[in-house]
Amino acid sequence: MTSWLAEVASLLDVSSVFLFLITLVVFSIPVFIIFPPIPVERSDALGQTHSKIGVPPLQSNLRDQWTAAEANTTTTTTTNGHANGRAGSSDRPLPPRIHSLHIYPLKSCRGIELAEATAASMANIRVDLWVPDASKHSRQLGPMTGEDGSGACETFAVVRFPWRSPGVRGLVETMAAKLSRGLSAAPEREFMLPMSFPSAQEAKARGYSHAEVTHFRSVISSLNMSPELPKELAHYLGLEPAKLGLFRLDPARRRQVLGCAPTRDVAGYQPEIDFQDAYPLHLLNLSSVRALESRIRRDADIDRLDARRFRPNIIVSGLPEYDEDDWRSVQFKAVSRKDADSLFDVSCRTVRCKLPNVDPATGIRHKVEPDYALRHYREIDTGAPKKGCMGMQMCPLFSPDGAPPDLQSTIRVGMEIAVLKRGAHHAL
């Protein structure tokens, strides 16, 4: 036996072993490419037939949010008593414009930045993470078409959260994450939600139920979609699984917006919302954010104010600080021939809760700011005593003669802003 091993060893010199290993690696590479040793996520499968909606973080229009407001270094006063922003090195006014657009498919979760969106009478900007892409063709599934063959198919939300399983499985998940998304990646768990409202049969098959949800002072009949939530999400949030729920409003039973909102005769429809706090859209002025930032008490946990803390839908720039406080109606001017001007009723100021204390990038909640600064320096509405205001609540306006399918308009980043009417506000 010993002599046989010695004979084999004599035949395997260093160069032979090295050549064998190189050959093994070269032949293994295509195998790993075709059959990667990592689990396939739902979003990987969706990528074959859908496209992800949203502006990539590295291309965000808010990359310059810290300096965009500083373009208005000097101001001049117009005949109506309001200041117009001007560049410090030129007398030419900087046109106010839409700087960034955002939607929030899941309330209180991180939003999605868009380059354009549709303002419709349904009160929501109905855009999601993954939408069908007719230009894509799956080898296994073929082109994506609806059940009627029309080419329309389901839109999905894919929700991700950090999660590592205990033990060896967690180690495997970590290795898979780094192999698939880079060395800095951490393991995640994801779940997928269909964006179309399910039929009664689909709801029963998925284990959904109807529930009464208390939302501020209202009780809302909703669809309980909690069976879609993985138990790991509750553990990640530090909750018992039974105390975490997922609810959705029936599109046919949306909440009517009353209070300061325009009436049907004025708006061309009855403004409606789902689980938004009060109104369909929220506008925020970057200059106002920077002005409030100068008032906060800075510490190790907060130094700058990210505009996304205030969860706006429309972020505008090129305006003096707090210029929006007395807007009553506003127009966004079309930037291309295929679009039309968009009209909005500026219904009331946004009375702030303490949610802006939470950093949207980290989820860390600051103990006092910017809530302290808001209450001390932005108590400006007689209808909201001892509360701070930041931003404006808006409703789209349409022709009273328009039919429901026509009640929509497109807003895009870069659209210029024209303030049509100013006046007092009183929150209800």
Tab-separated table of C-alpha atoms in Angstrom:
chain	number	residue	atom	x	y	z
A	1	MET	CA	0.000	0.000	0.000
A	2	THR	CA	2.805	2.354	0.937
A	3	SER	CA	4.652	1.658	-2.293
A	4	TRP	CA	1.485	2.349	-4.313
A	5	LEU	CA	1.008	5.747	-2.663
A	6	ALA	CA	4.645	6.593	-3.242
A	7	GLU	CA	4.284	5.718	-6.933
A	8	VAL	CA	1.185	7.950	-7.277
A	9	ALA	CA	2.930	10.817	-5.485
A	10	SER	CA	5.887	10.571	-7.828
A	11	LEU	CA	3.586	11.060	-10.811
A	12	LEU	CA	1.925	14.199	-9.342
A	13	ASP	CA	4.431	16.993	-9.501
A	14	VAL	CA	3.578	20.591	-8.558
A	15	SER	CA	2.856	21.697	-12.116
A	16	SER	CA	0.423	18.824	-12.689
A	17	VAL	CA	-1.524	19.609	-9.524
A	18	PHE	CA	-1.635	23.308	-10.403
A	19	LEU	CA	-2.873	22.572	-13.934
A	20	PHE	CA	-5.562	20.251	-12.575
A	21	LEU	CA	-6.836	22.885	-10.141
A	22	ILE	CA	-6.899	25.600	-12.813
A	23	THR	CA	-8.843	23.310	-15.146
A	24	LEU	CA	-11.341	22.514	-12.383
A	25	VAL	CA	-11.894	26.210	-11.627
A	26	VAL	CA	-12.311	27.161	-15.296
A	27	PHE	CA	-14.925	24.476	-15.874
A	28	SER	CA	-16.718	25.371	-12.621
A	29	ILE	CA	-17.220	29.048	-13.467
A	30	PRO	CA	-19.912	28.486	-16.163
A	31	VAL	CA	-21.678	26.033	-13.860
A	32	PHE	CA	-21.840	28.622	-11.075
A	33	ILE	CA	-23.083	31.266	-13.527
A	34	ILE	CA	-25.871	29.064	-14.895
A	35	PHE	CA	-26.710	27.464	-11.545
A	36	PRO	CA	-25.642	29.980	-8.863
A	37	PRO	CA	-25.453	28.471	-5.358
A	38	ILE	CA	-27.775	31.109	-3.887
A	39	PRO	CA	-31.532	30.973	-3.293
A	40	VAL	CA	-33.804	32.655	-5.845
A	41	GLU	CA	-35.808	35.507	-4.331
A	42	ARG	CA	-39.218	36.650	-5.525
A	43	SER	CA	-37.738	39.871	-6.848
A	44	ASP	CA	-35.258	37.848	-8.922
A	45	ALA	CA	-38.146	36.052	-10.590
A	46	LEU	CA	-40.086	39.302	-11.080
A	47	GLY	CA	-37.070	40.817	-12.797
A	48	GLN	CA	-37.647	38.505	-15.760
A	49	THR	CA	-41.021	40.025	-16.613
A	50	HIS	CA	-41.336	43.248	-14.576
A	51	SER	CA	-39.364	46.453	-14.093
A	52	LYS	CA	-38.649	48.122	-10.788
A	53	ILE	CA	-40.221	51.548	-10.418
A	54	GLY	CA	-38.313	54.410	-8.849
A	55	VAL	CA	-35.282	56.662	-9.142
A	56	PRO	CA	-32.062	54.839	-8.103
A	57	PRO	CA	-30.560	56.288	-4.894
A	58	LEU	CA	-27.384	57.406	-6.678
A	59	GLN	CA	-29.530	59.404	-9.129
A	60	SER	CA	-31.892	60.874	-6.531
A	61	ASN	CA	-33.075	64.419	-7.166
A	62	LEU	CA	-32.511	65.038	-3.455
A	63	ARG	CA	-28.759	64.588	-3.720
A	64	ASP	CA	-28.499	68.391	-3.696
A	65	GLN	CA	-31.226	69.027	-1.118
A	66	TRP	CA	-28.675	70.529	1.280
A	67	THR	CA	-27.613	73.164	-1.265
A	68	ALA	CA	-30.663	73.639	-3.517
A	69	ALA	CA	-32.288	76.066	-1.090
A	70	GLU	CA	-29.084	78.091	-0.842
A	71	ALA	CA	-29.506	79.213	-4.463
A	72	ASN	CA	-31.903	81.854	-3.133
A	73	THR	CA	-29.243	83.874	-1.377
A	74	THR	CA	-31.036	87.195	-1.816
A	75	THR	CA	-34.683	88.119	-2.064
A	76	THR	CA	-36.734	90.964	-3.440
A	77	THR	CA	-40.234	91.907	-2.386
A	78	THR	CA	-43.063	91.979	-4.889
A	79	THR	CA	-46.108	94.224	-4.860
A	80	ASN	CA	-48.159	91.599	-3.017
A	81	GLY	CA	-45.684	91.571	-0.155
A	82	HIS	CA	-44.166	88.165	-0.881
A	83	ALA	CA	-40.506	87.550	-1.565
A	84	ASN	CA	-39.161	86.172	-4.809
A	85	GLY	CA	-35.951	84.155	-4.618
A	86	ARG	CA	-33.034	85.345	-6.745
A	87	ALA	CA	-29.589	83.979	-7.323
A	88	GLY	CA	-26.869	85.854	-5.497
A	89	SER	CA	-24.770	86.354	-8.636
A	90	SER	CA	-27.632	87.362	-10.945
A	91	ASP	CA	-30.773	89.491	-10.919
A	92	ARG	CA	-32.700	86.873	-12.874
A	93	PRO	CA	-35.278	85.068	-10.694
A	94	LEU	CA	-34.867	81.357	-10.207
A	95	PRO	CA	-38.135	79.753	-11.343
A	96	PRO	CA	-39.831	77.721	-8.616
A	97	ARG	CA	-40.133	74.109	-9.726
A	98	ILE	CA	-40.914	70.570	-8.666
A	99	HIS	CA	-37.677	69.189	-7.267
A	100	SER	CA	-38.637	65.626	-6.353
A	101	LEU	CA	-41.645	63.274	-6.216
A	102	HIS	CA	-42.335	60.487	-3.709
A	103	ILE	CA	-44.933	57.818	-2.995
A	104	TYR	CA	-45.466	55.519	-0.009
A	105	PRO	CA	-47.050	52.168	-0.949
A	106	LEU	CA	-46.921	51.030	2.698
A	107	LYS	CA	-47.820	53.602	5.328
A	108	SER	CA	-44.912	54.522	7.637
A	109	CYS	CA	-42.396	52.517	5.570
A	110	ARG	CA	-39.665	53.987	3.401
A	111	GLY	CA	-40.984	55.781	0.317
A	112	ILE	CA	-40.122	55.503	-3.371
A	113	GLU	CA	-38.802	58.446	-5.368
A	114	LEU	CA	-40.221	58.981	-8.862
A	115	ALA	CA	-39.371	61.143	-11.848
A	116	GLU	CA	-43.036	61.533	-12.760
A	117	ALA	CA	-46.395	60.521	-11.343
A	118	THR	CA	-50.098	60.740	-12.033
A	119	ALA	CA	-52.402	62.808	-9.852
A	120	ALA	CA	-55.790	61.105	-10.108
A	121	SER	CA	-59.191	61.398	-8.463
A	122	MET	CA	-58.554	58.145	-6.613
A	123	ALA	CA	-56.373	60.214	-4.263
A	124	ASN	CA	-53.391	57.885	-4.487
A	125	ILE	CA	-50.532	57.974	-6.929
A	126	ARG	CA	-50.875	54.356	-8.007
A	127	VAL	CA	-47.278	53.384	-8.716
A	128	ASP	CA	-45.491	50.406	-7.246
A	129	LEU	CA	-42.132	48.726	-7.075
A	130	TRP	CA	-42.576	46.145	-9.835
A	131	VAL	CA	-44.766	46.697	-12.883
A	132	PRO	CA	-45.182	44.511	-15.990
A	133	ASP	CA	-42.677	45.292	-18.730
A	134	ALA	CA	-43.798	44.372	-22.243
A	135	SER	CA	-40.207	44.529	-23.475
A	136	LYS	CA	-39.195	41.618	-21.245
A	137	HIS	CA	-39.644	37.937	-22.074
A	138	SER	CA	-39.059	35.093	-19.641
A	139	ARG	CA	-37.621	31.854	-21.001
A	140	GLN	CA	-39.778	29.880	-18.590
A	141	LEU	CA	-42.898	32.065	-18.475
A	142	GLY	CA	-42.909	33.724	-21.874
A	143	PRO	CA	-44.289	37.270	-22.266
A	144	MET	CA	-46.407	38.583	-19.423
A	145	THR	CA	-50.076	38.793	-20.360
A	146	GLY	CA	-53.294	38.989	-18.421
A	147	GLU	CA	-55.814	36.209	-18.173
A	148	ASP	CA	-57.712	37.781	-21.053
A	149	GLY	CA	-54.584	37.908	-23.213
A	150	SER	CA	-54.626	41.701	-23.228
A	151	GLY	CA	-51.015	42.094	-22.171
A	152	ALA	CA	-51.962	43.489	-18.767
A	153	CYS	CA	-50.875	41.542	-15.714
A	154	GLU	CA	-50.353	41.945	-12.000
A	155	THR	CA	-48.287	44.647	-10.315
A	156	PHE	CA	-46.490	43.682	-7.115
A	157	ALA	CA	-44.921	45.270	-4.082
A	158	VAL	CA	-41.876	43.470	-2.776
A	159	VAL	CA	-41.109	44.336	0.843
A	160	ARG	CA	-37.641	43.687	2.218
A	161	PHE	CA	-36.284	43.833	5.751
A	162	PRO	CA	-32.957	42.796	7.337
A	163	TRP	CA	-33.057	39.295	8.782
A	164	ARG	CA	-30.548	36.590	9.600
A	165	SER	CA	-31.651	33.200	10.851
A	166	PRO	CA	-29.843	31.723	13.846
A	167	GLY	CA	-27.118	29.107	13.546
A	168	VAL	CA	-25.674	27.596	10.400
A	169	ARG	CA	-28.631	28.692	8.298
A	170	GLY	CA	-27.864	32.310	9.120
A	171	LEU	CA	-24.258	31.828	8.032
A	172	VAL	CA	-25.433	30.404	4.718
A	173	GLU	CA	-27.826	33.359	4.264
A	174	THR	CA	-24.982	35.802	4.915
A	175	MET	CA	-22.741	34.111	2.362
A	176	ALA	CA	-25.558	34.038	-0.200
A	177	ALA	CA	-26.241	37.764	0.302
A	178	LYS	CA	-22.596	38.670	-0.217
A	179	LEU	CA	-22.297	36.461	-3.289
A	180	SER	CA	-25.404	37.928	-4.902
A	181	ARG	CA	-25.244	41.612	-3.872
A	182	GLY	CA	-21.639	42.347	-2.883
A	183	LEU	CA	-19.386	42.055	0.147
A	184	SER	CA	-21.186	44.805	2.070
A	185	ALA	CA	-24.609	43.158	1.683
A	186	ALA	CA	-26.490	41.738	4.648
A	187	PRO	CA	-29.092	38.952	4.545
A	188	GLU	CA	-32.695	40.033	4.046
A	189	ARG	CA	-36.128	38.474	4.096
A	190	GLU	CA	-38.756	39.591	1.615
A	191	PHE	CA	-42.426	39.088	0.937
A	192	MET	CA	-44.575	40.034	-2.015
A	193	LEU	CA	-47.949	41.768	-2.101
A	194	PRO	CA	-50.259	42.003	-5.129
A	195	MET	CA	-51.398	45.564	-5.768
A	196	SER	CA	-54.774	44.733	-7.279
A	197	PHE	CA	-57.555	44.407	-4.734
A	198	PRO	CA	-58.498	40.724	-4.404
A	199	SER	CA	-61.918	39.351	-5.195
A	200	ALA	CA	-63.958	37.691	-2.464
A	201	GLN	CA	-62.830	34.266	-3.676
A	202	GLU	CA	-59.160	35.278	-3.729
A	203	ALA	CA	-59.411	36.828	-0.269
A	204	LYS	CA	-60.923	33.648	1.142
A	205	ALA	CA	-58.291	31.467	-0.521
A	206	ARG	CA	-55.476	33.588	0.938
A	207	GLY	CA	-56.967	33.608	4.423
A	208	TYR	CA	-57.836	37.307	4.471
A	209	SER	CA	-60.618	38.647	6.668
A	210	HIS	CA	-62.457	41.919	7.187
A	211	ALA	CA	-61.587	44.065	10.183
A	212	GLU	CA	-62.576	47.386	11.731
A	213	VAL	CA	-59.492	49.611	12.044
A	214	THR	CA	-59.444	52.677	14.285
A	215	HIS	CA	-57.655	55.473	12.428
A	216	PHE	CA	-57.473	58.649	14.510
A	217	ARG	CA	-61.152	59.322	15.285
A	218	SER	CA	-62.524	57.164	12.471
A	219	VAL	CA	-63.343	53.470	12.334
A	220	ILE	CA	-62.560	52.078	8.889
A	221	SER	CA	-63.734	48.790	7.425
A	222	SER	CA	-60.607	47.204	5.950
A	223	LEU	CA	-59.261	43.981	4.526
A	224	ASN	CA	-56.936	42.197	6.955
A	225	MET	CA	-54.030	40.863	4.867
A	226	SER	CA	-51.912	39.831	7.858
A	227	PRO	CA	-51.461	36.228	6.601
A	228	GLU	CA	-49.045	37.703	4.045
A	229	LEU	CA	-46.672	38.870	6.792
A	230	PRO	CA	-43.777	36.555	7.660
A	231	LYS	CA	-43.356	35.993	11.388
A	232	GLU	CA	-39.743	37.157	11.089
A	233	LEU	CA	-40.973	40.706	10.421
A	234	ALA	CA	-42.661	40.867	13.818
A	235	HIS	CA	-39.522	39.549	15.514
A	236	TYR	CA	-37.416	42.109	13.639
A	237	LEU	CA	-39.696	44.892	14.916
A	238	GLY	CA	-39.642	43.494	18.444
A	239	LEU	CA	-43.332	42.556	18.431
A	240	GLU	CA	-45.385	39.466	19.018
A	241	PRO	CA	-46.569	38.127	15.632
A	242	ALA	CA	-50.197	38.446	16.754
A	243	LYS	CA	-49.712	42.194	17.348
A	244	LEU	CA	-48.533	43.013	13.827
A	245	GLY	CA	-51.106	43.449	11.082
A	246	LEU	CA	-51.406	44.499	7.456
A	247	PHE	CA	-54.609	46.217	6.372
A	248	ARG	CA	-55.873	47.559	3.085
A	249	LEU	CA	-58.812	49.751	2.217
A	250	ASP	CA	-61.285	48.590	-0.403
A	251	PRO	CA	-60.917	50.962	-3.413
A	252	ALA	CA	-64.704	51.051	-3.644
A	253	ARG	CA	-64.965	52.289	-0.039
A	254	ARG	CA	-62.321	54.989	0.195
A	255	ARG	CA	-62.629	57.712	2.808
A	256	GLN	CA	-64.099	60.996	1.627
A	257	VAL	CA	-62.015	64.086	2.343
A	258	LEU	CA	-64.079	66.868	3.880
A	259	GLY	CA	-62.913	69.609	6.242
A	260	CYS	CA	-60.836	72.115	4.271
A	261	ALA	CA	-60.970	70.115	1.023
A	262	PRO	CA	-62.733	71.532	-2.045
A	263	THR	CA	-66.268	70.373	-2.754
A	264	ARG	CA	-67.266	68.205	-5.698
A	265	ASP	CA	-68.444	71.276	-7.620
A	266	VAL	CA	-65.032	72.916	-7.256
A	267	ALA	CA	-62.721	69.911	-7.621
A	268	GLY	CA	-64.683	68.087	-10.316
A	269	TYR	CA	-64.915	64.989	-8.083
A	270	GLN	CA	-65.183	64.075	-4.424
A	271	PRO	CA	-61.624	63.918	-3.012
A	272	GLU	CA	-60.899	60.519	-1.461
A	273	ILE	CA	-58.030	58.872	0.385
A	274	ASP	CA	-57.017	55.489	1.745
A	275	PHE	CA	-54.935	55.437	4.940
A	276	GLN	CA	-53.369	58.864	4.469
A	277	ASP	CA	-53.733	61.056	7.522
A	278	ALA	CA	-56.030	63.630	5.955
A	279	TYR	CA	-55.547	64.706	2.310
A	280	PRO	CA	-54.440	63.175	-0.988
A	281	LEU	CA	-51.088	64.939	-1.480
A	282	HIS	CA	-48.473	66.639	0.671
A	283	LEU	CA	-46.209	69.429	-0.648
A	284	LEU	CA	-42.961	70.521	1.012
A	285	ASN	CA	-40.636	73.457	0.289
A	286	LEU	CA	-36.897	72.714	0.533
A	287	SER	CA	-36.145	76.267	1.669
A	288	SER	CA	-38.562	75.832	4.564
A	289	VAL	CA	-36.825	72.626	5.617
A	290	ARG	CA	-33.475	74.406	5.673
A	291	ALA	CA	-34.994	77.287	7.672
A	292	LEU	CA	-36.364	74.872	10.262
A	293	GLU	CA	-33.025	73.070	10.296
A	294	SER	CA	-31.385	76.281	11.517
A	295	ARG	CA	-33.678	76.144	14.570
A	296	ILE	CA	-33.135	72.574	15.723
A	297	ARG	CA	-30.953	71.776	18.706
A	298	ARG	CA	-28.178	69.739	17.131
A	299	ASP	CA	-26.482	66.843	18.856
A	300	ALA	CA	-24.683	63.623	17.950
A	301	ASP	CA	-27.925	62.078	16.671
A	302	ILE	CA	-29.197	64.914	14.479
A	303	ASP	CA	-27.274	67.552	12.562
A	304	ARG	CA	-29.182	67.999	9.285
A	305	LEU	CA	-32.850	67.633	8.366
A	306	ASP	CA	-33.542	65.308	5.469
A	307	ALA	CA	-36.693	66.457	3.655
A	308	ARG	CA	-37.847	62.832	3.588
A	309	ARG	CA	-38.432	62.987	7.345
A	310	PHE	CA	-41.649	64.869	6.559
A	311	ARG	CA	-42.887	62.217	4.087
A	312	PRO	CA	-43.836	64.609	1.261
A	313	ASN	CA	-45.238	63.616	-2.107
A	314	ILE	CA	-44.081	66.760	-3.915
A	315	ILE	CA	-40.893	68.602	-2.957
A	316	VAL	CA	-40.416	72.059	-4.494
A	317	SER	CA	-37.412	74.362	-4.704
A	318	GLY	CA	-36.607	77.878	-5.899
A	319	LEU	CA	-38.924	79.513	-3.349
A	320	PRO	CA	-38.269	81.637	-0.262
A	321	GLU	CA	-38.680	79.929	3.072
A	322	TYR	CA	-42.289	79.409	4.186
A	323	ASP	CA	-43.623	81.076	1.032
A	324	GLU	CA	-46.132	78.235	0.745
A	325	ASP	CA	-47.848	79.031	4.055
A	326	ASP	CA	-50.608	81.117	2.436
A	327	TRP	CA	-51.042	79.341	-0.896
A	328	ARG	CA	-54.664	78.572	-1.779
A	329	SER	CA	-54.289	77.273	-5.338
A	330	VAL	CA	-51.274	76.428	-7.460
A	331	GLN	CA	-50.509	75.378	-11.021
A	332	PHE	CA	-47.725	73.107	-12.236
A	333	LYS	CA	-46.854	74.074	-15.801
A	334	ALA	CA	-46.415	71.357	-18.422
A	335	VAL	CA	-42.859	70.772	-19.620
A	336	SER	CA	-43.784	68.898	-22.805
A	337	ARG	CA	-46.528	69.046	-25.396
A	338	LYS	CA	-47.929	65.672	-24.413
A	339	ASP	CA	-48.731	66.974	-20.918
A	340	ALA	CA	-51.167	69.599	-19.704
A	341	ASP	CA	-50.926	72.039	-16.825
A	342	SER	CA	-51.959	70.558	-13.480
A	343	LEU	CA	-54.140	72.474	-11.027
A	344	PHE	CA	-54.246	71.880	-7.272
A	345	ASP	CA	-56.262	73.237	-4.409
A	346	VAL	CA	-53.964	73.981	-1.466
A	347	SER	CA	-56.432	72.943	1.200
A	348	CYS	CA	-54.604	73.535	4.473
A	349	ARG	CA	-51.283	73.478	6.266
A	350	THR	CA	-49.815	70.179	7.419
A	351	VAL	CA	-50.098	69.947	11.191
A	352	ARG	CA	-47.149	67.834	12.257
A	353	CYS	CA	-47.056	64.863	14.586
A	354	LYS	CA	-43.810	63.406	15.958
A	355	LEU	CA	-43.130	61.104	12.995
A	356	PRO	CA	-40.489	63.505	11.536
A	357	ASN	CA	-38.385	62.683	14.607
A	358	VAL	CA	-37.710	59.333	12.905
A	359	ASP	CA	-34.796	59.271	10.470
A	360	PRO	CA	-36.162	57.567	7.309
A	361	ALA	CA	-32.711	56.243	6.407
A	362	THR	CA	-32.070	54.463	9.706
A	363	GLY	CA	-35.422	54.241	11.492
A	364	ILE	CA	-33.849	55.823	14.586
A	365	ARG	CA	-36.166	58.147	16.504
A	366	HIS	CA	-34.708	61.327	17.985
A	367	LYS	CA	-35.999	62.223	21.433
A	368	VAL	CA	-37.085	65.798	20.679
A	369	GLU	CA	-36.165	67.137	17.227
A	370	PRO	CA	-37.535	68.408	14.951
A	371	ASP	CA	-40.775	68.260	16.955
A	372	TYR	CA	-39.400	70.732	19.520
A	373	ALA	CA	-38.463	73.276	16.835
A	374	LEU	CA	-41.807	72.831	15.075
A	375	ARG	CA	-43.820	73.507	18.222
A	376	HIS	CA	-41.723	76.502	19.251
A	377	TYR	CA	-41.206	78.235	15.901
A	378	ARG	CA	-43.989	76.957	13.625
A	379	GLU	CA	-47.135	77.391	15.716
A	380	ILE	CA	-48.739	79.474	12.975
A	381	ASP	CA	-52.245	78.068	12.462
A	382	THR	CA	-55.112	79.219	14.679
A	383	GLY	CA	-56.806	75.875	14.119
A	384	ALA	CA	-53.845	73.949	15.553
A	385	PRO	CA	-52.811	75.589	18.839
A	386	LYS	CA	-49.569	74.372	20.445
A	387	LYS	CA	-48.720	72.388	17.316
A	388	GLY	CA	-46.199	73.043	14.574
A	389	CYS	CA	-46.959	73.213	10.851
A	390	MET	CA	-44.684	72.303	7.954
A	391	GLY	CA	-45.836	71.719	4.385
A	392	MET	CA	-49.199	71.997	2.667
A	393	GLN	CA	-52.010	69.514	2.002
A	394	MET	CA	-53.394	69.513	-1.545
A	395	CYS	CA	-56.164	68.084	-3.717
A	396	PRO	CA	-56.003	67.824	-7.533
A	397	LEU	CA	-58.531	69.965	-9.406
A	398	PHE	CA	-60.331	68.861	-12.573
A	399	SER	CA	-63.117	70.143	-14.768
A	400	PRO	CA	-66.584	69.513	-13.271
A	401	ASP	CA	-67.624	68.162	-16.681
A	402	GLY	CA	-64.874	65.517	-16.776
A	403	ALA	CA	-65.652	61.803	-16.705
A	404	PRO	CA	-63.898	59.600	-14.071
A	405	PRO	CA	-61.375	58.104	-16.553
A	406	ASP	CA	-60.322	61.642	-17.485
A	407	LEU	CA	-59.703	62.757	-13.903
A	408	GLN	CA	-55.952	62.504	-13.970
A	409	SER	CA	-52.973	64.660	-14.802
A	410	THR	CA	-49.245	64.085	-14.959
A	411	ILE	CA	-46.726	65.864	-12.771
A	412	ARG	CA	-43.005	65.665	-13.450
A	413	VAL	CA	-39.781	66.749	-11.836
A	414	GLY	CA	-38.794	70.107	-13.311
A	415	MET	CA	-42.319	71.479	-13.755
A	416	GLU	CA	-42.448	75.191	-12.941
A	417	ILE	CA	-44.832	76.476	-10.287
A	418	ALA	CA	-47.316	79.333	-10.548
A	419	VAL	CA	-49.135	80.413	-7.395
A	420	LEU	CA	-52.636	81.370	-8.528
A	421	LYS	CA	-54.197	82.411	-5.244
A	422	ARG	CA	-53.122	83.233	-1.711
A	423	GLY	CA	-55.131	83.533	1.456
A	424	ALA	CA	-55.543	82.577	5.093
A	425	HIS	CA	-55.758	79.006	6.404
A	426	HIS	CA	-57.447	77.524	9.442
A	427	ALA	CA	-56.928	73.819	10.118
A	428	LEU	CA	-60.046	71.789	10.925
